Structure formats: structure tokens, C-alpha cells
CSV table of C-alpha atoms and ligand atoms in Angstrom, one decimal:
chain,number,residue,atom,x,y,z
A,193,UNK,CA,2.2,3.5,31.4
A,194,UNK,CA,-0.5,0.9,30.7
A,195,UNK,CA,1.9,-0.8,28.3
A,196,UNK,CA,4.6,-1.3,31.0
A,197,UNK,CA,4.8,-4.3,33.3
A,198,UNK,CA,7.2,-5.5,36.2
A,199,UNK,CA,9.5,-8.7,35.6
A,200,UNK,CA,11.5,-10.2,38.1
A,201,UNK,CA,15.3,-10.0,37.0
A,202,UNK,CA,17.0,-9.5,40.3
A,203,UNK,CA,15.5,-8.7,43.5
A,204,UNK,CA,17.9,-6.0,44.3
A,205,UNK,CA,16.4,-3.6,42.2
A,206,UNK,CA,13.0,-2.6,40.1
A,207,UNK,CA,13.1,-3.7,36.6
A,208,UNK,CA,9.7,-2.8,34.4
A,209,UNK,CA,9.6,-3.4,30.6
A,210,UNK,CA,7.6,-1.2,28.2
A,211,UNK,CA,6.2,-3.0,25.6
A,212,UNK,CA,5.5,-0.7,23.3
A,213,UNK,CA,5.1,-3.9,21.0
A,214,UNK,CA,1.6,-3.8,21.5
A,215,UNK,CA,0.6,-0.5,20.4
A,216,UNK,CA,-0.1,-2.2,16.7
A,217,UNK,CA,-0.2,-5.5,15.0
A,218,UNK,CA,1.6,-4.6,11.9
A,219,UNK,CA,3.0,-1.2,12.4
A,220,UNK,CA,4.6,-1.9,15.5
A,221,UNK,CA,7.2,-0.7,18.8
A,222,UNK,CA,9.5,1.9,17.5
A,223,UNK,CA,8.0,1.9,14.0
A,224,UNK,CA,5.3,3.3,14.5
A,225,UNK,CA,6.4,6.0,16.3
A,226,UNK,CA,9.5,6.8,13.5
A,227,UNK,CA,7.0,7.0,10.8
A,228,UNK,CA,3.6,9.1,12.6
A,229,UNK,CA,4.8,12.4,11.7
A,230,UNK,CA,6.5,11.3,8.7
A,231,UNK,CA,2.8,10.0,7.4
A,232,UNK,CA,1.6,13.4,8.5
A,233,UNK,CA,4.0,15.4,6.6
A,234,UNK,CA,3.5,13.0,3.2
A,235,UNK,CA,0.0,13.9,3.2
A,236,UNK,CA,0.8,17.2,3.8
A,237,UNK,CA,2.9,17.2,0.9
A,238,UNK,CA,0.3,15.8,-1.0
A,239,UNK,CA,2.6,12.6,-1.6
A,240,UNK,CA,0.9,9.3,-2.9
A,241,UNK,CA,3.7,7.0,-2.8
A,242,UNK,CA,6.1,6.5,-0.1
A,243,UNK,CA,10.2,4.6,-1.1
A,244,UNK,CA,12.2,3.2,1.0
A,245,UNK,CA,15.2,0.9,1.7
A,246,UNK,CA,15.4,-2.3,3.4
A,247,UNK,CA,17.3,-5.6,4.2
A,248,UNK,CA,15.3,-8.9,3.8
A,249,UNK,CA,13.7,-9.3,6.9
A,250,UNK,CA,13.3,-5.6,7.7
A,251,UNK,CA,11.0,-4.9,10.7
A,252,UNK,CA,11.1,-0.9,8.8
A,253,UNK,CA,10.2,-2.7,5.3
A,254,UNK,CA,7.1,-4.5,6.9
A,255,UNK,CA,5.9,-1.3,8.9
A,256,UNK,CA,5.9,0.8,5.8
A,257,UNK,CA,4.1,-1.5,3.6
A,258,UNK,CA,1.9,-1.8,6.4
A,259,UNK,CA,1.4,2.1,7.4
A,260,UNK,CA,1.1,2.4,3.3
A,261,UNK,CA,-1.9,0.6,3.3
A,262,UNK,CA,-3.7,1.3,6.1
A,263,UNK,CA,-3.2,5.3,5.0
A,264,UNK,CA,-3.8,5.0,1.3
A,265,UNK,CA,0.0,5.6,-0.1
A,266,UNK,CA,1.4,3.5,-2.8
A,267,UNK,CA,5.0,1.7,-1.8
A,268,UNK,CA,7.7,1.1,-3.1
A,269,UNK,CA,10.6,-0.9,-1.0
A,270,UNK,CA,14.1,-0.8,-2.2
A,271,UNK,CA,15.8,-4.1,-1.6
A,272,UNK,CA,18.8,-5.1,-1.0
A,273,UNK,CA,20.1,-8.7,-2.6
A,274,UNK,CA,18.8,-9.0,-6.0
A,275,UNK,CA,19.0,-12.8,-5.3
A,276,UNK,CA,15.8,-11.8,-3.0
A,277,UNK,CA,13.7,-11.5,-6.4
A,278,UNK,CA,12.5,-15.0,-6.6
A,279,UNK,CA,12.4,-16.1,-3.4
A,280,UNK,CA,9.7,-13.8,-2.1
A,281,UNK,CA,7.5,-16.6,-1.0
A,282,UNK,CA,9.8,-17.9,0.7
A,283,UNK,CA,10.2,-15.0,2.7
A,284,UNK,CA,7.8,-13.7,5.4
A,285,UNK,CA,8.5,-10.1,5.6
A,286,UNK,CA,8.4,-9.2,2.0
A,287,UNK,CA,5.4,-11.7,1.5
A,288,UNK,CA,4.0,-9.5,4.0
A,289,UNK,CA,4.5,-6.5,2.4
A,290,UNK,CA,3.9,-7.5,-0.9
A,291,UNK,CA,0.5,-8.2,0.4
A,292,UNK,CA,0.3,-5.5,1.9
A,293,UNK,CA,0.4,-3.8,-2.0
A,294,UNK,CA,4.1,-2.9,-1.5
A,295,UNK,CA,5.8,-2.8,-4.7
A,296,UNK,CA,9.6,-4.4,-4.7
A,297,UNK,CA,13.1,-2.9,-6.7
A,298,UNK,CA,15.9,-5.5,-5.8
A,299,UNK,CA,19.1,-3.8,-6.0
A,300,UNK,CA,22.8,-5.6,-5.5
A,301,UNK,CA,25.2,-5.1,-2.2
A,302,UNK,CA,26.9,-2.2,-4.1
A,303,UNK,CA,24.1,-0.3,-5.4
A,304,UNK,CA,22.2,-0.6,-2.2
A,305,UNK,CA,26.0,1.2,-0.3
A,306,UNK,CA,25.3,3.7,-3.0
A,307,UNK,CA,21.5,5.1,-2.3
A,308,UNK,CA,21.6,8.0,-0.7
A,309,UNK,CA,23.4,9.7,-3.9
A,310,UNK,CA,21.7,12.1,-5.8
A,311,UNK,CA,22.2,10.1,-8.9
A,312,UNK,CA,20.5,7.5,-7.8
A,313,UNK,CA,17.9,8.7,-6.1
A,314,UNK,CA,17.1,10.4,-9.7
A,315,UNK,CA,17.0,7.4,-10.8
A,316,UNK,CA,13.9,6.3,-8.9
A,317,UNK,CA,12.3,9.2,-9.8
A,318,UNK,CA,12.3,8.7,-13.5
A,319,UNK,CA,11.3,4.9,-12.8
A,320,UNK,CA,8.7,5.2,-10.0
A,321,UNK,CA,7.8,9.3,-10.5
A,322,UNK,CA,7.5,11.2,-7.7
A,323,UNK,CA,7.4,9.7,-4.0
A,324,UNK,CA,8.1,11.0,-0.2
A,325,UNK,CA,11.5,9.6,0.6
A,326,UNK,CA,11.9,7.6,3.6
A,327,UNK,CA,15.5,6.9,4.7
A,328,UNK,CA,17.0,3.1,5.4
A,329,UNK,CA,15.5,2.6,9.5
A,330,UNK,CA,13.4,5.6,9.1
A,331,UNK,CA,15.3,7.5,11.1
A,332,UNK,CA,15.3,11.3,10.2
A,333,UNK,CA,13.8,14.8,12.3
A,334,UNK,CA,10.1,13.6,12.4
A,335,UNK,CA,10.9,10.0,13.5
A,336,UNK,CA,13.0,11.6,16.5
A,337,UNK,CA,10.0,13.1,17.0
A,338,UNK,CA,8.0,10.9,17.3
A,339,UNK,CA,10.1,9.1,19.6
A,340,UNK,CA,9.7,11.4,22.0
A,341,UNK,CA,6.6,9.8,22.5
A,342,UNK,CA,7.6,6.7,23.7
A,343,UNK,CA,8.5,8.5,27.1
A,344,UNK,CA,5.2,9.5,28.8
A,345,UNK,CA,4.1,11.3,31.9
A,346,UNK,CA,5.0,9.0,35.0
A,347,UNK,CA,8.3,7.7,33.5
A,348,UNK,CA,10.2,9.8,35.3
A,349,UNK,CA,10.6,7.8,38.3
A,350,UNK,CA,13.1,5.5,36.3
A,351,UNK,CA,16.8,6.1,36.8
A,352,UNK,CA,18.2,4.2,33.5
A,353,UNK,CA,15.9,3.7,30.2
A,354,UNK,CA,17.4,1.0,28.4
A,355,UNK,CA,16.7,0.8,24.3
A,356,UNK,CA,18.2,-0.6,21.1
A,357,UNK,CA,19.8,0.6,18.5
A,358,UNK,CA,19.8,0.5,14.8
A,359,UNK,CA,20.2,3.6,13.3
A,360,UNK,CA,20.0,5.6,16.7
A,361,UNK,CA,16.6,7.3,15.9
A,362,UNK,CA,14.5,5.7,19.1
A,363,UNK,CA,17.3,6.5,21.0
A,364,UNK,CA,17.5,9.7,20.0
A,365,UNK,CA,13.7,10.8,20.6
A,366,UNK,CA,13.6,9.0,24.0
A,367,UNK,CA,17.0,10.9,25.1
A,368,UNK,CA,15.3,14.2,24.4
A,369,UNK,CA,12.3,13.5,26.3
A,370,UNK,CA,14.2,12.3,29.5
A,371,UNK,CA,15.0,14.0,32.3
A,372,UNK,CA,18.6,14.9,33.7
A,373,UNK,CA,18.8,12.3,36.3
A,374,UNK,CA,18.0,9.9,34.1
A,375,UNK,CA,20.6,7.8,32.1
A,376,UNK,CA,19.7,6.4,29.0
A,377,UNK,CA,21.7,3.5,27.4
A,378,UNK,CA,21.5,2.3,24.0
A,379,UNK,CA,22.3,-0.9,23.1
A,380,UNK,CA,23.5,-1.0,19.2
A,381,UNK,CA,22.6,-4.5,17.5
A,382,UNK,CA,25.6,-4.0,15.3
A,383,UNK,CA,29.4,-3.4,15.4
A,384,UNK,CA,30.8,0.3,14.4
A,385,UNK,CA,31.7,3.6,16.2
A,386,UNK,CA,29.5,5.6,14.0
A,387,UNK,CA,26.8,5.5,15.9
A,388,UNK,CA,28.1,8.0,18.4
A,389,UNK,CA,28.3,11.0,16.0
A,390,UNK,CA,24.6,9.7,14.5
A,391,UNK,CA,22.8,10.3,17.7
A,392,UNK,CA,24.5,13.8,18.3
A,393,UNK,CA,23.1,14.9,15.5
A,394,UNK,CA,19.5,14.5,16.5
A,395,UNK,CA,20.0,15.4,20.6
A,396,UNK,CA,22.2,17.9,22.4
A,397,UNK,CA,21.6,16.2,26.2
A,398,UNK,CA,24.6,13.9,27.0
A,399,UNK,CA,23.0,11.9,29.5
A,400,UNK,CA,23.4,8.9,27.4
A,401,UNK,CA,26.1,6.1,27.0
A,402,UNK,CA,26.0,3.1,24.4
A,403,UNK,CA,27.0,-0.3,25.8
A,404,UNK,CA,28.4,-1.9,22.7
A,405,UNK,CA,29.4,-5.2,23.9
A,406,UNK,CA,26.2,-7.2,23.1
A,407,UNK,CA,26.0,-7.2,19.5
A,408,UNK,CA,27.1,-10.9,18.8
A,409,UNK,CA,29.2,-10.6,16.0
A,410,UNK,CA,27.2,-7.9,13.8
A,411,UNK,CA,23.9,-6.9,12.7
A,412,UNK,CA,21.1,-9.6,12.4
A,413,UNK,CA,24.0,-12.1,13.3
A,414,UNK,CA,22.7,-14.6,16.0
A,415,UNK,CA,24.4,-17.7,17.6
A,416,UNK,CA,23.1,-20.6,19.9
A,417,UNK,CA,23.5,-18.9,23.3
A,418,UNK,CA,20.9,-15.9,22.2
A,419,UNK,CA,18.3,-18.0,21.1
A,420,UNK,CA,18.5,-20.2,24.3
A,421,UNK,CA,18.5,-17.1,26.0
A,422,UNK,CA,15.4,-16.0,24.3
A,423,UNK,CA,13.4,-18.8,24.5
A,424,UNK,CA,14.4,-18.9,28.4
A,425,UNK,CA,13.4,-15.3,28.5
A,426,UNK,CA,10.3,-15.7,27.4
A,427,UNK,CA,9.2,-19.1,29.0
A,428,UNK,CA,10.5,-16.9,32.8
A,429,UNK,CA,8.4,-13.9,31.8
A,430,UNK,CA,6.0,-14.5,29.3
A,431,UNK,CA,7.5,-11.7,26.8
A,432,UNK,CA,8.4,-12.5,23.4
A,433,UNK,CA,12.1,-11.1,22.1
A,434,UNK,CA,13.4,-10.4,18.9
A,435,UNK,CA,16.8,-11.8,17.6
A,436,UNK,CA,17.6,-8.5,15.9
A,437,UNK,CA,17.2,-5.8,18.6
A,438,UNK,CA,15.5,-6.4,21.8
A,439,UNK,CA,17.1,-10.0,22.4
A,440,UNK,CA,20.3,-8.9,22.3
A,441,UNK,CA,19.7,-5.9,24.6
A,442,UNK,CA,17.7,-7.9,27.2
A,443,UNK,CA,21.3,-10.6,27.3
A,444,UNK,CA,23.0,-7.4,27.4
A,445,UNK,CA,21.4,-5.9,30.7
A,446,UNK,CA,20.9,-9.4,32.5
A,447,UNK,CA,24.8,-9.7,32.1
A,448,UNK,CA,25.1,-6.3,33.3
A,449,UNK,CA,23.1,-6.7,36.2
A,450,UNK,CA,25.1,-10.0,37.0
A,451,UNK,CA,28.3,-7.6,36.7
A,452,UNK,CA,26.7,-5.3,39.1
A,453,UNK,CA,26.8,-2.2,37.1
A,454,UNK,CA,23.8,-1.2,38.1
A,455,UNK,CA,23.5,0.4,41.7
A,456,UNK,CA,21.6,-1.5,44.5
A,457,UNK,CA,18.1,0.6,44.2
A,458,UNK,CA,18.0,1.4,40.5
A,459,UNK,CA,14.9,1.8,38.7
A,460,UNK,CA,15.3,0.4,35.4
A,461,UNK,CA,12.9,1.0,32.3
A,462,UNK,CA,13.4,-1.4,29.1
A,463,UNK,CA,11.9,0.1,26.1
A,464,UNK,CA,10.7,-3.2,24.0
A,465,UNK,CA,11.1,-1.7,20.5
A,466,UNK,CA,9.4,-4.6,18.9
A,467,UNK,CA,10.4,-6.7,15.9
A,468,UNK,CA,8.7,-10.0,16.2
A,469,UNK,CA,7.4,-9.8,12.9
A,470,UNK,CA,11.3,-10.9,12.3
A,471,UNK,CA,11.2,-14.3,14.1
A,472,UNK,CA,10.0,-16.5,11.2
A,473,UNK,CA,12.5,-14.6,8.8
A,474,UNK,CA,15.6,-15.7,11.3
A,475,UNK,CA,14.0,-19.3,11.8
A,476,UNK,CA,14.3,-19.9,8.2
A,477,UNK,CA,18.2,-18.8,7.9
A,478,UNK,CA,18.9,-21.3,11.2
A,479,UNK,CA,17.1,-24.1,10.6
A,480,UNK,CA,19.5,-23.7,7.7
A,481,UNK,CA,22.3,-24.0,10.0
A,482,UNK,CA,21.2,-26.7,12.2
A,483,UNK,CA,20.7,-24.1,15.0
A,484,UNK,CA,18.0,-24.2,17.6
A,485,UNK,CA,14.4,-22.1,16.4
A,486,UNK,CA,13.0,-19.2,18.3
A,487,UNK,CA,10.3,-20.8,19.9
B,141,PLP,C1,14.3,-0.6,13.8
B,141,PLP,C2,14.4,-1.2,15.2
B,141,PLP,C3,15.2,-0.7,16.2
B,141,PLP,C4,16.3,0.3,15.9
B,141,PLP,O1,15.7,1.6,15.9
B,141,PLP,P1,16.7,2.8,15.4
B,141,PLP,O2,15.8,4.0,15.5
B,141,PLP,O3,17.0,2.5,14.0
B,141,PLP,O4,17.9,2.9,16.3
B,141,PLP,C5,15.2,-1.2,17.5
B,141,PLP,N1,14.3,-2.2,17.8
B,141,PLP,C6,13.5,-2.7,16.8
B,141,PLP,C7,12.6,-3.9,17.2
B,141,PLP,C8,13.5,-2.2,15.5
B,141,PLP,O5,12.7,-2.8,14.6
């Protein structure tokens, strides 16, 4: 609740946005959430490192390295691009988690498709010994669990819950703490039908529906119109948006609304997943291409 305010997207209905952002400055939104019980269980197991897998500008990446630190766990972050290796200074998120005491493996396109296989996983164990293993996103049981605590006591008065989706974890913990007569719609940030059969694996309610039109050409693809839009956005309403996730969903639901497929009355919730730390990563790549900068 205290994290939620009201913004002023149309005046035919109630639009709030809960910006669960703010809940930590470097393990963040979503993130946090994923990885609380997945901490828990690591020190249950008596773990001391915790591997994962990333992209270069991985919100995930960041928030372990971070979560590593702060709870006294080596890490180790599986990379993929081995061209990344030498250009870590030029790249804010794994600057940040190097400093963060993060160590790096940079693995090619191909060996990075092949990661969750047995072999391979083996493979880091000989190299790194033994470590908890944190899936690509983060998404597994305990981060749906956590999830479920993005939803608190009072949200129920919403009639839509509006979210991103990566992987389909969030989604996935804030569909099983809703309530029936709420719908929840995910909006993925990249192109593919898997994600359907992802999030049925982790929730048996159906009161859910992903709008799939808003993902601009892929994941972490941007173009001119989103970062106008995001810079508008955030000069109108004083709330900061991420190219990756919650940009994308926020031009998503004010082109919805505009198509009126919300009913007159609604009561909208927007779960701000987070992500900034991502900004200066995706100003680098398009002031490479000429393109306009996230302000
Ligand atoms: C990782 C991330 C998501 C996607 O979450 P999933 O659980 O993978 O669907 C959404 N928003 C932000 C800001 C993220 O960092």
C-alpha cells in the first residue's frame, strides 16, 4: 500500500501504480522478491556461493551480485557474449556487480542456449566447486513465492493488475495471490508463445491473459517512439520507466485505454517491477545509434 500512488491517465477510470521500485536501491522491484526465499533456502543449505546466468545489462545479474554481498555469498555470473570480457568498464551493470565482488564466466551465444544441461552445469562445478544454482530471471518455486508478496492486504479493490513479463515468474506469484474477480495481465517484453505454458506451470488460476502486442520488436529491443514515450511519461508523472520491462507495458496499457479495452469504472493496479539500474546500459547502445537517450 504505502508504495502505491495515483497517476492521472484518463479520467474515466482509477489508475494507481505500485512502485515496488523503491523497496531497495540495489536489489530492487521484482528482484527482490524472486530471490528472498531463494537467499533463505541457500543459507539453509549451507551454500556460500550463489551462479547464475545473465545478458549484459541484466537487471537479475545486478540484483544477485548485489543480494550476494549484502548476505555474505560469493557470486559467480554466467555471461553471455564472450566479447563482454573486456569491455566491463564500459558497462554499468557488470561494473556494478563486479563491485559488488561478483565474479564473471563469459560464455558464447551457443554455449549460453546450452546451460541448463547437465553437462554443463558439471562443468561449473569442477571450475567454481559447489554453488546454489539460480536459474537465468530467477524464476523458479521460491521466486513465485515470493511474488506473492507483491500483492498485499487492501489490493483487492483493483479489478486488473497489470505486470511485465520476462520469464513469467512475477506474474506468476501475483496471479496466485489475486483474487477471482480480478484479471491479471502480463505484458511479455519479448516475442514467443512460450510463455503461456511457462506460467501454467507455476499457477493453476486462469484469471490471467498476456497482451503480447507491446514488445517492439523483441526483448531489450527499443525504438524512438518508446523512449519519447518514456521520457513524456516520466516528465507527466514524475515516475521513472525502464526500456526493458515497465516502459513497454506502461505504452502498452495507455494504448489500451485509448482503445477502450478497459470498462468505464475499472480499477487498474500497475505493478512497477523496476529495472532502472538498466537505463545507462541502453543509453550507451543508442547513443550508438543516433537515437534519442532516456532522460
Ligand atoms: C526481470 C524483470 C521482469 C520480468 O520478471 P519475470 O519474473 O522474469 O517475468 C519484469 N520487470 C523488471 C523490471 C525486471 O527486472
Amino acid at each position: 500500500m504505502g508504495l502505491t500512488v495515483k497517476i492521472n491517465l484518463t479520467s474515466d477510470f482509477q489508475v494507481f501504480v505500485k512502485n515496488i521500485y523503491k523497496n531497495h536501491a540495489f536489489v530492487s522491484g521484482n528482484k527482490l522478491h524472486k530471490l528472498k526465499y531463494n537467499i533463505i533456502e541457500a543459507k539453509n543449505q549451507k551454500k556460500r556461493t550463489l551462479l547464475t546466468f545473465g545478458g549484459a545489462y541484466s537487471n537479475h545479474i545486478a540484483a544477485v551480485a548485489a543480494a550476494g554481498n549484502i548476505f555474505g555469498f560469493e557470486t559467480i555470473g554466467v555471461v553471455r557474449g564472450e566479447e563482454l570480457k573486456n569491455k566491463i568498464n564500459g558497462n554499468p551493470t557488470l561494473s556494478f556487480a563486479k563491485q559488488q565482488g561478483m565474479q564473471f564466466q563469459f560464455i558464447s551465444r551457443d554455449e549460453f542456449r546450452n546451460k541448463g544441461s547437465k553437462l554443463f552445469i558439471e562443468n561449473l562445478e569442477l571450475q567454481f566447486g559447489d554453488f546454489y544454482l539460480i536459474p537465468e530471471g530467477g524464476t523458479n518455486k521460491l521466486a513465485v513465492k515470493g511474488c506473492e508478496e507483491i500483492l498485499e492486504e487492501g489490493d483487492e479493490v483493483y479489478d486488473y493488475i497489470c505486470c511485465p513479463v520476462g520469464t513469467g515468474g512475477t506474474i506468476s506469484g501475483i496471479i496466485n495471490a489475486s483474487f477471482p474477480h480480478q484479471k491479471i495481465l502480463g505484458f511479455p517484453a519479448l516475442k514467443g508463445d512460450f510463455l503461456q505454458e511457462e506460467i501454467t506451470k507455476f499457477t493453476t488460476k486462469t484469471n490471467w491473459e498476456l497482451i503480447t502486442d507491446y514488445h517492439f520488436g523483441g526483448y531489450a529491443k527499443a525504438n524512438e517512439v518508446l523512449i519519447r514515450f518514456i521520457n513524456t511519461f516520466k516528465e507527466e508523472h514524475k515516475i521513472p520507466l525502464d526500456p526493458v520491462y515497465t516502459g513497454k507495458m506502461l505504452y502498452g496499457i495507455q494504448d489500451l485505454i485509448a482503445k477502450d479495452f478497459f470498462p468505464k469504472q475499472s480499477k487498474i493496479l500497475i505493478i512497477h517491477t523496476g529495472g532502472l539500474q538498466g537505463i545507462e546500459g541502453m543509453n550507451t547502445v543508442l547513443k550508438k545509434k543516433n537515437l534519442p537517450l532516456i532522460q
